[in-house]
Amino acid sequence: MDIIHLLPDSVANQIAAGEVIQRPASCLKELVENSLDAGAKRIQVIVRDAGRTLLQVIDDGVGMSEMDARLAFERHATSKIREAQDLFSLRTMGFRGEALASICAVAQVEMTTRRAEDETGTLLEIHGSDVVRQEPCSCPVGTNIKVSNLFFNVPVRRKFLKTDQTELRNLLTEFYHIVLVYPKVSFTFVHNDEILLELPAGTEKQRIEAVFGNPKKNVYTSAFVDVHTETDLVSIRGFVVKPENATRKAEQYFFVNGRYMRHPYFLKAVQTAYSGMLVNDYQPSFFIYFDINPEAIDVNIHPTKTEIKFADEQTIFQILMASVREALGKFTLSPQIDFDTTGSIDIPLAQDQPVSRPQVTVDPTYNPFHTRGAVYPDRVPTNWESLYEGLSQTRDLETSTSPEPVIADVDSCPMWQYAGKYILLPGATGLVLINQHRAHAAVLYAQFLEQLSHLQGAKQQLLFPEVISLPSDEMVLLEHMLADLRAIGFELDQLSPDSYSIQSIPAQLSNQSALPVLQQIIQQVRERGADTQQEWREQIALSLAQSAAIPYGKTLTEPEMRDLVKRLVLLPSYRRMADGKTIVSVLTDEEINKRF
Ligand code: ADP
Ligand code: MG
């Protein structure tokens, strides 16, 4: 008996669908790209439950004939290429004729479509590749596709989906990638009956403002300068943030021939152009659009990948870096920029610091942890030394699996501050170096986590409430965190769909302005991602702790240092931060002796 047989189409389609449609966001991308390919000028996206229940795209494009409507759902049915070589001159978004076939294999699809020249339109309903209805209908010119219950017949995929917050964020990210290159097309994005984005047709700059800023104020885009370079090889235009307006949170977008792309190498070019201009971990935001002969790039055959190869990457790297530098040099107000500097501003290495006698001034009344209204009890037990009993004195601290270093006698040992950054003290096996900022952050982190689980943070009312307004994807995050933020002392009142006023902040933050702290929390959660409640809380606690912790450069008195070290060593694990960064390091006696 022969054993080879062809898979039924429905099975083959389902398998292939996994390639193209991994999640609601990939489905949205395909549908919106089809609308753009159809010449639509107005595209509405309607989503329910982050795309799980409904993903609908309505366009005013050319529509399809009755025959085309049916063909569109067949695999490799496309109106966009006829021969393999057409691939190289591709200017449309889709080209493989796979998207609709894939979508209808894993969802329930209902489509109405009509061309301008046809009196009646076509209604088509397909459930898991089976056509269940096809009939004439009356509908406006254009196409309206409703994708319901995505993955209804692929339980594994359905289970694989993340929380609604994550999936909605993915949808918005995908949506941004598209709307930022089609400013002349108007878009709306509705989620669960709420309009998250309303983007009128306009210029690129107006589109950027509409997505990330506020079109009425144009504050967002005024922080950018234009980049523009034409060469035989490539044309580069776009906007790069002025160095003084850089933040930790950056929007970084490259587009090539009207498509979003990720390009770590070109990112490096932009970062290099900024070197010496940004402080610490600030990142440049940019929106850079490349135009290049399609033959000079590797047309990305895989629809879900966003990396693109260029024929002449080194040259483009140089052109890009030079044009960003030129743009910054032309417009920036800081005249001290030295374009020959390629290093970045950094905290100087310890050995560059002049060695001065440690200054120990004692102010026994000052307590760095005492903040107005803080209710957190002083938890330092009097017999804390007992915690260290039994610890081996000879353990190799750098590699030990139980790595908390042995600190001799926290109550009475000498302590010095070094370089405005480290607390030095003698340990059982060597000189203990403690990073002051991280140590404090670790202590606060533990506090915040506990407050989050007991919902009992102390808050401090702001005299002048601050206003936070956010792009919609971040608004989604903020809303998800509201309960936890309240629990630790942030009181937020919604002012409009995209803004809140901050009425109070956690007591520990009494010296900070609320806005940057809140923005940082959101940005961190966005970057690192969090799915479970516990992960959310850890992210919130960590950001808050980092914001509230004593900064580098702050001079500490001896009692302050001692208090901090005492609190630190009470933590179950104090060698590293929750994010893995080193808090405590030991310069062993052996290492010290070797130097002499
Ligand atoms: P591709 O976009 O790669 O051609 P798709 O499966 O996405 O493949 O779409 C198949 C065909 O269906 C397209 O080539 C196009 O002719 C037609 N089509 C799909 N969506 C639309 C739309 N919104 N408006 C008009 N035609 C469409
Ligand atoms: Mg397509």
PDB file of N, CA and C in Angstrom, residues 89-176:
ATOM      1  N   SER A  89      11.065  43.921  -7.475  1.00  0.00           N
ATOM      2  CA  SER A  89      10.684  45.313  -7.644  1.00  0.00           C
ATOM      3  C   SER A  89       9.444  45.623  -6.803  1.00  0.00           C
ATOM      4  N   LEU A  90       9.286  44.785  -5.815  1.00  0.00           N
ATOM      5  CA  LEU A  90       8.105  44.883  -4.989  1.00  0.00           C
ATOM      6  C   LEU A  90       7.902  46.229  -4.315  1.00  0.00           C
ATOM      7  N   ARG A  91       6.761  46.798  -4.462  1.00  0.00           N
ATOM      8  CA  ARG A  91       6.478  48.025  -3.719  1.00  0.00           C
ATOM      9  C   ARG A  91       5.204  47.884  -2.888  1.00  0.00           C
ATOM     10  N   THR A  92       4.514  46.776  -3.100  1.00  0.00           N
ATOM     11  CA  THR A  92       3.331  46.570  -2.258  1.00  0.00           C
ATOM     12  C   THR A  92       3.743  45.822  -1.001  1.00  0.00           C
ATOM     13  N   MET A  93       2.877  45.832  -0.015  1.00  0.00           N
ATOM     14  CA  MET A  93       3.201  45.222   1.260  1.00  0.00           C
ATOM     15  C   MET A  93       3.110  43.696   1.197  1.00  0.00           C
ATOM     16  N   GLY A  94       1.984  43.205   0.740  1.00  0.00           N
ATOM     17  CA  GLY A  94       1.796  41.754   0.671  1.00  0.00           C
ATOM     18  C   GLY A  94       2.219  41.281  -0.701  1.00  0.00           C
ATOM     19  N   PHE A  95       2.570  40.036  -0.822  1.00  0.00           N
ATOM     20  CA  PHE A  95       2.887  39.548  -2.167  1.00  0.00           C
ATOM     21  C   PHE A  95       2.808  38.047  -2.274  1.00  0.00           C
ATOM     22  N   ARG A  96       2.542  37.380  -1.181  1.00  0.00           N
ATOM     23  CA  ARG A  96       2.640  35.926  -1.280  1.00  0.00           C
ATOM     24  C   ARG A  96       1.295  35.254  -1.423  1.00  0.00           C
ATOM     25  N   GLY A  97       0.248  36.039  -1.288  1.00  0.00           N
ATOM     26  CA  GLY A  97      -1.069  35.444  -1.427  1.00  0.00           C
ATOM     27  C   GLY A  97      -1.364  34.415  -0.366  1.00  0.00           C
ATOM     28  N   GLU A  98      -0.831  34.631   0.822  1.00  0.00           N
ATOM     29  CA  GLU A  98      -0.988  33.613   1.845  1.00  0.00           C
ATOM     30  C   GLU A  98      -1.819  34.051   3.031  1.00  0.00           C
ATOM     31  N   ALA A  99      -1.904  35.375   3.207  1.00  0.00           N
ATOM     32  CA  ALA A  99      -2.465  35.868   4.450  1.00  0.00           C
ATOM     33  C   ALA A  99      -3.929  35.469   4.634  1.00  0.00           C
ATOM     34  N   LEU A 100      -4.754  35.789   3.655  1.00  0.00           N
ATOM     35  CA  LEU A 100      -6.179  35.517   3.850  1.00  0.00           C
ATOM     36  C   LEU A 100      -6.439  34.018   3.981  1.00  0.00           C
ATOM     37  N   ALA A 101      -5.723  33.216   3.186  1.00  0.00           N
ATOM     38  CA  ALA A 101      -5.888  31.765   3.299  1.00  0.00           C
ATOM     39  C   ALA A 101      -5.537  31.310   4.710  1.00  0.00           C
ATOM     40  N   SER A 102      -4.483  31.893   5.252  1.00  0.00           N
ATOM     41  CA  SER A 102      -4.056  31.496   6.594  1.00  0.00           C
ATOM     42  C   SER A 102      -5.069  31.929   7.646  1.00  0.00           C
ATOM     43  N   ILE A 103      -5.527  33.162   7.518  1.00  0.00           N
ATOM     44  CA  ILE A 103      -6.463  33.677   8.521  1.00  0.00           C
ATOM     45  C   ILE A 103      -7.748  32.854   8.525  1.00  0.00           C
ATOM     46  N   CYS A 104      -8.266  32.576   7.330  1.00  0.00           N
ATOM     47  CA  CYS A 104      -9.552  31.882   7.321  1.00  0.00           C
ATOM     48  C   CYS A 104      -9.401  30.419   7.744  1.00  0.00           C
ATOM     49  N   ALA A 105      -8.163  29.924   7.773  1.00  0.00           N
ATOM     50  CA  ALA A 105      -7.958  28.552   8.250  1.00  0.00           C
ATOM     51  C   ALA A 105      -8.084  28.454   9.762  1.00  0.00           C
ATOM     52  N   VAL A 106      -7.874  29.565  10.449  1.00  0.00           N
ATOM     53  CA  VAL A 106      -7.826  29.496  11.913  1.00  0.00           C
ATOM     54  C   VAL A 106      -8.836  30.430  12.588  1.00  0.00           C
ATOM     55  N   ALA A 107      -9.836  30.886  11.818  1.00  0.00           N
ATOM     56  CA  ALA A 107     -10.805  31.804  12.422  1.00  0.00           C
ATOM     57  C   ALA A 107     -12.127  31.719  11.677  1.00  0.00           C
ATOM     58  N   GLN A 108     -13.094  32.477  12.155  1.00  0.00           N
ATOM     59  CA  GLN A 108     -14.356  32.611  11.435  1.00  0.00           C
ATOM     60  C   GLN A 108     -14.335  33.982  10.771  1.00  0.00           C
ATOM     61  N   VAL A 109     -14.386  33.967   9.446  1.00  0.00           N
ATOM     62  CA  VAL A 109     -14.205  35.220   8.717  1.00  0.00           C
ATOM     63  C   VAL A 109     -15.480  35.585   7.984  1.00  0.00           C
ATOM     64  N   GLU A 110     -15.859  36.852   8.112  1.00  0.00           N
ATOM     65  CA  GLU A 110     -16.967  37.342   7.313  1.00  0.00           C
ATOM     66  C   GLU A 110     -16.491  38.571   6.573  1.00  0.00           C
ATOM     67  N   MET A 111     -16.713  38.574   5.262  1.00  0.00           N
ATOM     68  CA  MET A 111     -16.223  39.709   4.480  1.00  0.00           C
ATOM     69  C   MET A 111     -17.322  40.242   3.585  1.00  0.00           C
ATOM     70  N   THR A 112     -17.441  41.559   3.526  1.00  0.00           N
ATOM     71  CA  THR A 112     -18.242  42.163   2.467  1.00  0.00           C
ATOM     72  C   THR A 112     -17.305  43.049   1.674  1.00  0.00           C
ATOM     73  N   THR A 113     -17.508  43.061   0.351  1.00  0.00           N
ATOM     74  CA  THR A 113     -16.604  43.856  -0.479  1.00  0.00           C
ATOM     75  C   THR A 113     -17.332  44.290  -1.743  1.00  0.00           C
ATOM     76  N   ARG A 114     -16.971  45.478  -2.233  1.00  0.00           N
ATOM     77  CA  ARG A 114     -17.596  45.937  -3.487  1.00  0.00           C
ATOM     78  C   ARG A 114     -16.634  46.868  -4.217  1.00  0.00           C
ATOM     79  N   ARG A 115     -16.576  46.706  -5.524  1.00  0.00           N
ATOM     80  CA  ARG A 115     -15.799  47.640  -6.346  1.00  0.00           C
ATOM     81  C   ARG A 115     -16.709  48.791  -6.753  1.00  0.00           C
ATOM     82  N   ALA A 116     -16.121  49.891  -7.108  1.00  0.00           N
ATOM     83  CA  ALA A 116     -16.911  51.073  -7.483  1.00  0.00           C
ATOM     84  C   ALA A 116     -17.780  50.775  -8.706  1.00  0.00           C
ATOM     85  N   GLU A 117     -17.247  49.938  -9.629  1.00  0.00           N
ATOM     86  CA  GLU A 117     -17.991  49.696 -10.869  1.00  0.00           C
ATOM     87  C   GLU A 117     -19.123  48.675 -10.711  1.00  0.00           C
ATOM     88  N   ASP A 118     -19.195  48.027  -9.562  1.00  0.00           N
ATOM     89  CA  ASP A 118     -20.244  47.022  -9.381  1.00  0.00           C
ATOM     90  C   ASP A 118     -21.423  47.601  -8.608  1.00  0.00           C
ATOM     91  N   GLU A 119     -22.600  47.167  -9.026  1.00  0.00           N
ATOM     92  CA  GLU A 119     -23.814  47.623  -8.360  1.00  0.00           C
ATOM     93  C   GLU A 119     -23.942  46.968  -6.977  1.00  0.00           C
ATOM     94  N   THR A 120     -23.716  45.658  -6.966  1.00  0.00           N
ATOM     95  CA  THR A 120     -23.842  44.950  -5.690  1.00  0.00           C
ATOM     96  C   THR A 120     -22.485  44.413  -5.252  1.00  0.00           C
ATOM     97  N   GLY A 121     -22.390  44.232  -3.995  1.00  0.00           N
ATOM     98  CA  GLY A 121     -21.160  43.683  -3.449  1.00  0.00           C
ATOM     99  C   GLY A 121     -21.302  42.197  -3.177  1.00  0.00           C
ATOM    100  N   THR A 122     -20.276  41.631  -2.558  1.00  0.00           N
ATOM    101  CA  THR A 122     -20.274  40.207  -2.271  1.00  0.00           C
ATOM    102  C   THR A 122     -20.101  39.994  -0.776  1.00  0.00           C
ATOM    103  N   LEU A 123     -20.887  39.079  -0.238  1.00  0.00           N
ATOM    104  CA  LEU A 123     -20.690  38.683   1.154  1.00  0.00           C
ATOM    105  C   LEU A 123     -20.185  37.251   1.175  1.00  0.00           C
ATOM    106  N   LEU A 124     -19.160  37.055   1.986  1.00  0.00           N
ATOM    107  CA  LEU A 124     -18.545  35.735   2.019  1.00  0.00           C
ATOM    108  C   LEU A 124     -18.297  35.380   3.468  1.00  0.00           C
ATOM    109  N   GLU A 125     -18.663  34.143   3.834  1.00  0.00           N
ATOM    110  CA  GLU A 125     -18.402  33.735   5.209  1.00  0.00           C
ATOM    111  C   GLU A 125     -17.651  32.421   5.182  1.00  0.00           C
ATOM    112  N   ILE A 126     -16.534  32.379   5.872  1.00  0.00           N
ATOM    113  CA  ILE A 126     -15.687  31.192   5.852  1.00  0.00           C
ATOM    114  C   ILE A 126     -15.331  30.814   7.283  1.00  0.00           C
ATOM    115  N   HIS A 127     -15.569  29.583   7.643  1.00  0.00           N
ATOM    116  CA  HIS A 127     -15.205  29.114   8.989  1.00  0.00           C
ATOM    117  C   HIS A 127     -14.148  28.045   8.857  1.00  0.00           C
ATOM    118  N   GLY A 128     -12.950  28.308   9.337  1.00  0.00           N
ATOM    119  CA  GLY A 128     -11.892  27.300   9.253  1.00  0.00           C
ATOM    120  C   GLY A 128     -11.738  26.757   7.855  1.00  0.00           C
ATOM    121  N   SER A 129     -11.563  27.608   6.887  1.00  0.00           N
ATOM    122  CA  SER A 129     -11.373  27.281   5.470  1.00  0.00           C
ATOM    123  C   SER A 129     -12.625  26.789   4.741  1.00  0.00           C
ATOM    124  N   ASP A 130     -13.719  26.541   5.465  1.00  0.00           N
ATOM    125  CA  ASP A 130     -14.938  26.110   4.765  1.00  0.00           C
ATOM    126  C   ASP A 130     -15.821  27.311   4.457  1.00  0.00           C
ATOM    127  N   VAL A 131     -16.169  27.447   3.173  1.00  0.00           N
ATOM    128  CA  VAL A 131     -17.073  28.533   2.811  1.00  0.00           C
ATOM    129  C   VAL A 131     -18.469  28.164   3.280  1.00  0.00           C
ATOM    130  N   VAL A 132     -19.029  28.940   4.183  1.00  0.00           N
ATOM    131  CA  VAL A 132     -20.365  28.596   4.670  1.00  0.00           C
ATOM    132  C   VAL A 132     -21.435  29.492   4.061  1.00  0.00           C
ATOM    133  N   ARG A 133     -21.036  30.587   3.445  1.00  0.00           N
ATOM    134  CA  ARG A 133     -22.032  31.473   2.853  1.00  0.00           C
ATOM    135  C   ARG A 133     -21.368  32.327   1.793  1.00  0.00           C
ATOM    136  N   GLN A 134     -21.985  32.459   0.644  1.00  0.00           N
ATOM    137  CA  GLN A 134     -21.520  33.433  -0.334  1.00  0.00           C
ATOM    138  C   GLN A 134     -22.740  33.961  -1.041  1.00  0.00           C
ATOM    139  N   GLU A 135     -22.960  35.256  -0.973  1.00  0.00           N
ATOM    140  CA  GLU A 135     -24.148  35.812  -1.617  1.00  0.00           C
ATOM    141  C   GLU A 135     -23.927  37.281  -1.948  1.00  0.00           C
ATOM    142  N   PRO A 136     -24.713  37.796  -2.884  1.00  0.00           N
ATOM    143  CA  PRO A 136     -24.603  39.224  -3.173  1.00  0.00           C
ATOM    144  C   PRO A 136     -25.118  40.030  -1.978  1.00  0.00           C
ATOM    145  N   CYS A 137     -24.608  41.209  -1.816  1.00  0.00           N
ATOM    146  CA  CYS A 137     -25.097  42.033  -0.712  1.00  0.00           C
ATOM    147  C   CYS A 137     -24.951  43.489  -1.098  1.00  0.00           C
ATOM    148  N   SER A 138     -25.603  44.356  -0.351  1.00  0.00           N
ATOM    149  CA  SER A 138     -25.357  45.773  -0.604  1.00  0.00           C
ATOM    150  C   SER A 138     -24.407  46.282   0.460  1.00  0.00           C
ATOM    151  N   CYS A 139     -23.362  46.934   0.013  1.00  0.00           N
ATOM    152  CA  CYS A 139     -22.362  47.442   0.952  1.00  0.00           C
ATOM    153  C   CYS A 139     -21.604  48.568   0.273  1.00  0.00           C
ATOM    154  N   PRO A 140     -20.936  49.403   1.058  1.00  0.00           N
ATOM    155  CA  PRO A 140     -20.184  50.505   0.451  1.00  0.00           C
ATOM    156  C   PRO A 140     -18.982  49.994  -0.349  1.00  0.00           C
ATOM    157  N   VAL A 141     -18.440  50.866  -1.202  1.00  0.00           N
ATOM    158  CA  VAL A 141     -17.234  50.502  -1.942  1.00  0.00           C
ATOM    159  C   VAL A 141     -16.096  50.288  -0.947  1.00  0.00           C
ATOM    160  N   GLY A 142     -15.353  49.211  -1.196  1.00  0.00           N
ATOM    161  CA  GLY A 142     -14.259  48.899  -0.278  1.00  0.00           C
ATOM    162  C   GLY A 142     -14.473  47.529   0.322  1.00  0.00           C
ATOM    163  N   THR A 143     -13.712  47.236   1.345  1.00  0.00           N
ATOM    164  CA  THR A 143     -13.739  45.896   1.914  1.00  0.00           C
ATOM    165  C   THR A 143     -13.863  45.978   3.420  1.00  0.00           C
ATOM    166  N   ASN A 144     -14.680  45.092   3.942  1.00  0.00           N
ATOM    167  CA  ASN A 144     -14.905  45.042   5.383  1.00  0.00           C
ATOM    168  C   ASN A 144     -14.701  43.593   5.819  1.00  0.00           C
ATOM    169  N   ILE A 145     -13.612  43.332   6.514  1.00  0.00           N
ATOM    170  CA  ILE A 145     -13.320  41.956   6.932  1.00  0.00           C
ATOM    171  C   ILE A 145     -13.405  41.845   8.442  1.00  0.00           C
ATOM    172  N   LYS A 146     -14.179  40.856   8.878  1.00  0.00           N
ATOM    173  CA  LYS A 146     -14.368  40.623  10.301  1.00  0.00           C
ATOM    174  C   LYS A 146     -13.767  39.265  10.625  1.00  0.00           C
ATOM    175  N   VAL A 147     -12.773  39.245  11.466  1.00  0.00           N
ATOM    176  CA  VAL A 147     -12.159  37.979  11.848  1.00  0.00           C
ATOM    177  C   VAL A 147     -12.568  37.689  13.291  1.00  0.00           C
ATOM    178  N   SER A 148     -13.400  36.652  13.466  1.00  0.00           N
ATOM    179  CA  SER A 148     -13.893  36.378  14.820  1.00  0.00           C
ATOM    180  C   SER A 148     -13.242  35.112  15.377  1.00  0.00           C
ATOM    181  N   ASN A 149     -13.112  35.104  16.681  1.00  0.00           N
ATOM    182  CA  ASN A 149     -12.643  33.920  17.411  1.00  0.00           C
ATOM    183  C   ASN A 149     -11.387  33.297  16.817  1.00  0.00           C
ATOM    184  N   LEU A 150     -10.378  34.121  16.729  1.00  0.00           N
ATOM    185  CA  LEU A 150      -9.103  33.674  16.181  1.00  0.00           C
ATOM    186  C   LEU A 150      -8.613  32.429  16.923  1.00  0.00           C
ATOM    187  N   PHE A 151      -8.132  31.464  16.181  1.00  0.00           N
ATOM    188  CA  PHE A 151      -7.621  30.191  16.716  1.00  0.00           C
ATOM    189  C   PHE A 151      -8.715  29.357  17.390  1.00  0.00           C
ATOM    190  N   PHE A 152      -9.986  29.558  16.974  1.00  0.00           N
ATOM    191  CA  PHE A 152     -11.072  28.790  17.614  1.00  0.00           C
ATOM    192  C   PHE A 152     -10.854  27.299  17.450  1.00  0.00           C
ATOM    193  N   ASN A 153     -10.176  26.916  16.346  1.00  0.00           N
ATOM    194  CA  ASN A 153      -9.959  25.496  16.086  1.00  0.00           C
ATOM    195  C   ASN A 153      -8.506  25.067  16.330  1.00  0.00           C
ATOM    196  N   VAL A 154      -7.725  25.937  16.973  1.00  0.00           N
ATOM    197  CA  VAL A 154      -6.330  25.578  17.285  1.00  0.00           C
ATOM    198  C   VAL A 154      -6.085  25.901  18.766  1.00  0.00           C
ATOM    199  N   PRO A 155      -6.583  25.037  19.654  1.00  0.00           N
ATOM    200  CA  PRO A 155      -6.532  25.368  21.089  1.00  0.00           C
ATOM    201  C   PRO A 155      -5.126  25.681  21.580  1.00  0.00           C
ATOM    202  N   VAL A 156      -4.124  25.022  20.985  1.00  0.00           N
ATOM    203  CA  VAL A 156      -2.761  25.258  21.457  1.00  0.00           C
ATOM    204  C   VAL A 156      -2.369  26.716  21.243  1.00  0.00           C
ATOM    205  N   ARG A 157      -2.701  27.202  20.064  1.00  0.00           N
ATOM    206  CA  ARG A 157      -2.382  28.600  19.752  1.00  0.00           C
ATOM    207  C   ARG A 157      -3.133  29.547  20.687  1.00  0.00           C
ATOM    208  N   ARG A 158      -4.381  29.195  20.917  1.00  0.00           N
ATOM    209  CA  ARG A 158      -5.204  30.071  21.750  1.00  0.00           C
ATOM    210  C   ARG A 158      -4.603  30.153  23.145  1.00  0.00           C
ATOM    211  N   LYS A 159      -4.168  29.017  23.642  1.00  0.00           N
ATOM    212  CA  LYS A 159      -3.576  28.987  24.978  1.00  0.00           C
ATOM    213  C   LYS A 159      -2.275  29.769  25.022  1.00  0.00           C
ATOM    214  N   PHE A 160      -1.608  29.785  23.906  1.00  0.00           N
ATOM    215  CA  PHE A 160      -0.292  30.408  23.812  1.00  0.00           C
ATOM    216  C   PHE A 160      -0.378  31.937  23.888  1.00  0.00           C
ATOM    217  N   LEU A 161      -1.573  32.463  23.645  1.00  0.00           N
ATOM    218  CA  LEU A 161      -1.726  33.922  23.679  1.00  0.00           C
ATOM    219  C   LEU A 161      -1.484  34.445  25.086  1.00  0.00           C
ATOM    220  N   LYS A 162      -0.910  35.645  25.135  1.00  0.00           N
ATOM    221  CA  LYS A 162      -0.626  36.245  26.435  1.00  0.00           C
ATOM    222  C   LYS A 162      -1.864  36.968  26.967  1.00  0.00           C
ATOM    223  N   THR A 163      -1.687  37.677  28.036  1.00  0.00           N
ATOM    224  CA  THR A 163      -2.808  38.427  28.600  1.00  0.00           C
ATOM    225  C   THR A 163      -3.319  39.445  27.589  1.00  0.00           C
ATOM    226  N   ASP A 164      -4.549  39.910  27.804  1.00  0.00           N
ATOM    227  CA  ASP A 164      -5.111  40.911  26.905  1.00  0.00           C
ATOM    228  C   ASP A 164      -4.240  42.153  26.833  1.00  0.00           C
ATOM    229  N   GLN A 165      -3.666  42.529  27.976  1.00  0.00           N
ATOM    230  CA  GLN A 165      -2.820  43.733  27.978  1.00  0.00           C
ATOM    231  C   GLN A 165      -1.635  43.548  27.028  1.00  0.00           C
ATOM    232  N   THR A 166      -1.013  42.386  27.123  1.00  0.00           N
ATOM    233  CA  THR A 166       0.147  42.141  26.272  1.00  0.00           C
ATOM    234  C   THR A 166      -0.260  42.075  24.808  1.00  0.00           C
ATOM    235  N   GLU A 167      -1.335  41.373  24.524  1.00  0.00           N
ATOM    236  CA  GLU A 167      -1.752  41.239  23.130  1.00  0.00           C
ATOM    237  C   GLU A 167      -2.204  42.581  22.563  1.00  0.00           C
ATOM    238  N   LEU A 168      -2.849  43.382  23.383  1.00  0.00           N
ATOM    239  CA  LEU A 168      -3.274  44.696  22.899  1.00  0.00           C
ATOM    240  C   LEU A 168      -2.045  45.561  22.615  1.00  0.00           C
ATOM    241  N   ARG A 169      -1.072  45.432  23.475  1.00  0.00           N
ATOM    242  CA  ARG A 169       0.160  46.187  23.257  1.00  0.00           C
ATOM    243  C   ARG A 169       0.823  45.746  21.949  1.00  0.00           C
ATOM    244  N   ASN A 170       0.835  44.430  21.716  1.00  0.00           N
ATOM    245  CA  ASN A 170       1.391  43.940  20.451  1.00  0.00           C
ATOM    246  C   ASN A 170       0.615  44.486  19.257  1.00  0.00           C
ATOM    247  N   LEU A 171      -0.717  44.529  19.403  1.00  0.00           N
ATOM    248  CA  LEU A 171      -1.532  45.062  18.308  1.00  0.00           C
ATOM    249  C   LEU A 171      -1.158  46.506  18.029  1.00  0.00           C
ATOM    250  N   LEU A 172      -1.042  47.286  19.091  1.00  0.00           N
ATOM    251  CA  LEU A 172      -0.735  48.705  18.908  1.00  0.00           C
ATOM    252  C   LEU A 172       0.668  48.898  18.325  1.00  0.00           C
ATOM    253  N   THR A 173       1.610  48.100  18.791  1.00  0.00           N
ATOM    254  CA  THR A 173       2.971  48.199  18.257  1.00  0.00           C
ATOM    255  C   THR A 173       2.960  47.952  16.750  1.00  0.00           C
ATOM    256  N   GLU A 174       2.273  46.904  16.354  1.00  0.00           N
ATOM    257  CA  GLU A 174       2.177  46.570  14.933  1.00  0.00           C
ATOM    258  C   GLU A 174       1.485  47.700  14.171  1.00  0.00           C
ATOM    259  N   PHE A 175       0.459  48.244  14.793  1.00  0.00           N
ATOM    260  CA  PHE A 175      -0.303  49.328  14.182  1.00  0.00           C
ATOM    261  C   PHE A 175       0.589  50.563  13.999  1.00  0.00           C
ATOM    262  N   TYR A 176       1.376  50.899  15.005  1.00  0.00           N
ATOM    263  CA  TYR A 176       2.296  52.043  14.903  1.00  0.00           C
ATOM    264  C   TYR A 176       3.227  51.868  13.709  1.00  0.00           C
TER     265      TYR A 176
END
